[in-house]
PDB file of C-alpha atoms in Angstrom:
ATOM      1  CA  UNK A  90     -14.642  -6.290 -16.154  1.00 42.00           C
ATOM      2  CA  UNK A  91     -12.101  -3.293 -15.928  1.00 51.00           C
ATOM      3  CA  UNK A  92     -13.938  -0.034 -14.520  1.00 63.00           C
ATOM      4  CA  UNK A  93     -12.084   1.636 -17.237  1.00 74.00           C
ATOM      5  CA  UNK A  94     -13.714   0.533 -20.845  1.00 83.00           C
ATOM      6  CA  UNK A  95     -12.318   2.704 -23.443  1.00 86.00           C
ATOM      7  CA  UNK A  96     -14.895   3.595 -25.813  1.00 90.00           C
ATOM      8  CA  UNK A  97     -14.422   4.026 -29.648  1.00 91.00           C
ATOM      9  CA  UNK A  98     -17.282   5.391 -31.360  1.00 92.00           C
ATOM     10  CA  UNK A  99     -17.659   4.275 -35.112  1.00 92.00           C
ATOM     11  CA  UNK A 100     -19.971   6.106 -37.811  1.00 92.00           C
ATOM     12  CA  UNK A 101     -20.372   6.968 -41.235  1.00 92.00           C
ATOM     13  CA  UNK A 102     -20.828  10.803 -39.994  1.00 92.00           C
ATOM     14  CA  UNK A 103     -17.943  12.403 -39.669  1.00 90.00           C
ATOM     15  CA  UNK A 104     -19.003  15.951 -38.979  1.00 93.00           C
ATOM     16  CA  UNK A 105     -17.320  17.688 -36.377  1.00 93.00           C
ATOM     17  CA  UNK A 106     -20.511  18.300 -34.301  1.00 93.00           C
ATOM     18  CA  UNK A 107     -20.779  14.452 -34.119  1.00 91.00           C
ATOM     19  CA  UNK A 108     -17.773  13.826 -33.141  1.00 92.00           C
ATOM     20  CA  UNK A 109     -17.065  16.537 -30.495  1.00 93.00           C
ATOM     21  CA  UNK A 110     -20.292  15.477 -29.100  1.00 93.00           C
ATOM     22  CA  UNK A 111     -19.545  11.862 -28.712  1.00 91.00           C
ATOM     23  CA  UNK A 112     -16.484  12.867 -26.675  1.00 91.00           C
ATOM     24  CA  UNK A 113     -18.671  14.863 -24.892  1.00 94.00           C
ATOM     25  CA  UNK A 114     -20.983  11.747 -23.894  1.00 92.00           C
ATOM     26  CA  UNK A 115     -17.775   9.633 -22.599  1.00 90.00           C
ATOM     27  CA  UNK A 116     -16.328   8.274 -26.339  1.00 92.00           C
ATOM     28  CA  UNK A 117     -12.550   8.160 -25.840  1.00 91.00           C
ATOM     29  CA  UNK A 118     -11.790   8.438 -29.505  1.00 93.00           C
ATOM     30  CA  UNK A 119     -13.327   8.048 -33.179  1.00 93.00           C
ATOM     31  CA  UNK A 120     -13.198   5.990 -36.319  1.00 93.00           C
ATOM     32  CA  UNK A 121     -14.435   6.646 -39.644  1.00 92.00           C
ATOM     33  CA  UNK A 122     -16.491   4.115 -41.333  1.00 94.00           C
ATOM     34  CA  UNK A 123     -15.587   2.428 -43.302  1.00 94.00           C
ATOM     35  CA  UNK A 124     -12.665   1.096 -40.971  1.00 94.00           C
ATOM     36  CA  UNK A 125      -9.588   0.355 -41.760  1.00 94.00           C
ATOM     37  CA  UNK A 126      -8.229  -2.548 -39.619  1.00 95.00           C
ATOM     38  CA  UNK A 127      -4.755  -1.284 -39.566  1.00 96.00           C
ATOM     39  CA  UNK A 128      -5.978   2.347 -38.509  1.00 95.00           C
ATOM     40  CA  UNK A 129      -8.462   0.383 -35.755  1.00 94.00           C
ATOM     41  CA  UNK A 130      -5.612  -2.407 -34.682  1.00 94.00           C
ATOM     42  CA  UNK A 131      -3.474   1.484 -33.925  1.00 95.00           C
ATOM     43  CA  UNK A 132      -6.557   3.125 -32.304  1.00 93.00           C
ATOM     44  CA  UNK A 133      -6.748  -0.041 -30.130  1.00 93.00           C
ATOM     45  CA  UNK A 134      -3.334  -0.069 -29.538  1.00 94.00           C
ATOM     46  CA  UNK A 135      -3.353   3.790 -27.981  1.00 93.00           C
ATOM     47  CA  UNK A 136      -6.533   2.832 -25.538  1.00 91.00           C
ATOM     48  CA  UNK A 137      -4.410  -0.316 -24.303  1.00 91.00           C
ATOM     49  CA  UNK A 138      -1.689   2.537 -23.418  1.00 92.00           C
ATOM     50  CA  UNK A 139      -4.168   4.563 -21.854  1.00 90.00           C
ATOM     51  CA  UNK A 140      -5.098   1.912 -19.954  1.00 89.00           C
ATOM     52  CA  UNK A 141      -1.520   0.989 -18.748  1.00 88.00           C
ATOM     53  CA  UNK A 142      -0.476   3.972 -17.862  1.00 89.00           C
ATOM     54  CA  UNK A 143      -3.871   4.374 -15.999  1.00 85.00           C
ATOM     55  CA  UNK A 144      -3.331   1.716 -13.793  1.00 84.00           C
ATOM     56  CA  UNK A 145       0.429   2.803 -13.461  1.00 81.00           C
ATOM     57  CA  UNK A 146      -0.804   6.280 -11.847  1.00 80.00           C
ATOM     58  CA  UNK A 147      -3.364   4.507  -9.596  1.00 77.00           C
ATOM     59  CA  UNK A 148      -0.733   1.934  -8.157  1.00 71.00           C
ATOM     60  CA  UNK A 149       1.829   5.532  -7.580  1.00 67.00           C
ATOM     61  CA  UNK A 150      -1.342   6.684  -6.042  1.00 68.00           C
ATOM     62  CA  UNK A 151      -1.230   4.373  -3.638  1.00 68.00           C
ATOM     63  CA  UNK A 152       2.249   4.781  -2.459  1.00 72.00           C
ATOM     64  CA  UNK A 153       3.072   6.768   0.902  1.00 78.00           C
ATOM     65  CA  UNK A 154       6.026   8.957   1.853  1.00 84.00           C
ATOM     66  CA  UNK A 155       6.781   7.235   4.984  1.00 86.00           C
ATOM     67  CA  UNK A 156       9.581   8.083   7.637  1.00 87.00           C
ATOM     68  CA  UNK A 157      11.677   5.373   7.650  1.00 82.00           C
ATOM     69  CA  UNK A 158      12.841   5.817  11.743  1.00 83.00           C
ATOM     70  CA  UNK A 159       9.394   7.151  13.077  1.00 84.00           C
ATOM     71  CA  UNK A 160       6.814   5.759  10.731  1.00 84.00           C
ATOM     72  CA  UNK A 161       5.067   8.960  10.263  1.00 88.00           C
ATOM     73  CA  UNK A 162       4.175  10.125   6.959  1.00 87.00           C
ATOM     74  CA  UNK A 163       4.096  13.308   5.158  1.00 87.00           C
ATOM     75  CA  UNK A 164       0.582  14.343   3.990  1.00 83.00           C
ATOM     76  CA  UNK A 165      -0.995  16.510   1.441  1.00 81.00           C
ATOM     77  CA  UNK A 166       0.396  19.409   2.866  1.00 88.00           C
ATOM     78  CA  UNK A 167       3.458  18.389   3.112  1.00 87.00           C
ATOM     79  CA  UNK A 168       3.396  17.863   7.070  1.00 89.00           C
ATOM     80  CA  UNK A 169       4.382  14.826   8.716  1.00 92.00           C
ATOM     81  CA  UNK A 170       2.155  13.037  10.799  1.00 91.00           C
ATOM     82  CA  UNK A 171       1.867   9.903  12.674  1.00 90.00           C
ATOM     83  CA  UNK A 172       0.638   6.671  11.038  1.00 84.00           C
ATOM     84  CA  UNK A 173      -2.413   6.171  12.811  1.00 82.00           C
ATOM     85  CA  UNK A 174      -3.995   9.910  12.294  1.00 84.00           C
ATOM     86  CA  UNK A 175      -3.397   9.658   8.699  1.00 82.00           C
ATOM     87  CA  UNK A 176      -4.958   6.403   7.904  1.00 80.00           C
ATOM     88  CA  UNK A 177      -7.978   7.413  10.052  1.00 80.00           C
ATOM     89  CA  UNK A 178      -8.327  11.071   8.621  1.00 80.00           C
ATOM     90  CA  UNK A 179      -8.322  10.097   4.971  1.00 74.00           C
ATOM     91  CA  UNK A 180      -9.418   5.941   4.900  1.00 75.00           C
ATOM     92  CA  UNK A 181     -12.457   6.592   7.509  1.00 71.00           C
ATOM     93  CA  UNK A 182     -11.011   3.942   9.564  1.00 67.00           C
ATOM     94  CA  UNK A 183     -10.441   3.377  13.067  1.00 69.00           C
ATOM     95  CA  UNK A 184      -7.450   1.154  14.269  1.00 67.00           C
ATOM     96  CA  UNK A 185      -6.828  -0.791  17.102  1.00 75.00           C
ATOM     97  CA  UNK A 186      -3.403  -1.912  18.378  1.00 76.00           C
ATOM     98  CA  UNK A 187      -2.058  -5.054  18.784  1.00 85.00           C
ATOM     99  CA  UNK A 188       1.198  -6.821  19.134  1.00 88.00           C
ATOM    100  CA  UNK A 189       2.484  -9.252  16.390  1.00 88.00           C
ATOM    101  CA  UNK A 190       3.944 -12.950  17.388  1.00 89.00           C
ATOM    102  CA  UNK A 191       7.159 -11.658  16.338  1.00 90.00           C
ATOM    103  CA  UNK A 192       7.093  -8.421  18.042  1.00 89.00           C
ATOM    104  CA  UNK A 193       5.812 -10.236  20.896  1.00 91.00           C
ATOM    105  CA  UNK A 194       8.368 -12.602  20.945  1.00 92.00           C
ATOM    106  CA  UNK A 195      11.126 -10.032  20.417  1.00 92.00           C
ATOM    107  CA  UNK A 196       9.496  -7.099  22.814  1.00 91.00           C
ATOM    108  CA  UNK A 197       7.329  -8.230  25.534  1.00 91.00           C
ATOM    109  CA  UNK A 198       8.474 -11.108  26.561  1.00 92.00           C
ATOM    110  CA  UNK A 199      11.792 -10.207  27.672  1.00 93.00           C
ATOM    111  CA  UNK A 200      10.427  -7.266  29.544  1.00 91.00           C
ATOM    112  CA  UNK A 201       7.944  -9.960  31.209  1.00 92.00           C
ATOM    113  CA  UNK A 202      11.022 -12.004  32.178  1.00 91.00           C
ATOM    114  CA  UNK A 203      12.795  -9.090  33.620  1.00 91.00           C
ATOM    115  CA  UNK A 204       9.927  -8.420  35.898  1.00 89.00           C
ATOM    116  CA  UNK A 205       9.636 -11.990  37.395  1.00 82.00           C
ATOM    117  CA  UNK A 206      10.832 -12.041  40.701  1.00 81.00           C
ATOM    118  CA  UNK A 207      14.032 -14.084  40.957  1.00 70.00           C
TER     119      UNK A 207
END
């Protein structure tokens, strides 16, 4: 289930005081009863907006502004800073380095040949 139910309250009452406080209580919009379906069919058709363009915000949300030569990446205050120090000041999380296959491959090993006496 999506952590992000839109709610429509529905009610004969119509009074202002009714209605302000169902928005108040977490409603996300209001119909008059008796519905209309074309009026409800629109109503539904603005939440699944809402909803869309919630989810687009969190996914830009998610995207960093990272240096494209030294990996670091510019932070809330508009300071760059390495990789590592951001993910473990604002994700709580503690990284530990290691070296890839590939990296391996393309990296280490040659510098482990080079050392090899002859």
């Amino acid at each position: 289930m999506s952590p992000h139910l839109p709610v429509i309250m529905m009610s004969g009452i119509t009074a202002p005081t009714i209605i302000v406080d169902a928005m108040k209580r977490g409603a996300n919009d209001f119909i008059a009863k008796p519905v209309d379906p074309d009026e409800l069919r629109a109503r539904l058709k603005v939440a699944e907006r809402i909803l869309g363009l919630r989810k687009e915000l969190e996914q830009l949300e998610v995207l960093l502004p990272i240096c494209s030569y030294c990996k670091r990446i510019r932070n809330d205050k508009e300071e760059w800073e390495p990789l590592e120090q951001y993910i473990e000041s604002h994700f709580e999380t503690l990284l530990s380095h290691g070296i890839c296959p590939d990296c391996y491959t393309k990296y280490v090993q040659p510098q482990l040949d080079r050392t090899k006496p002859s």
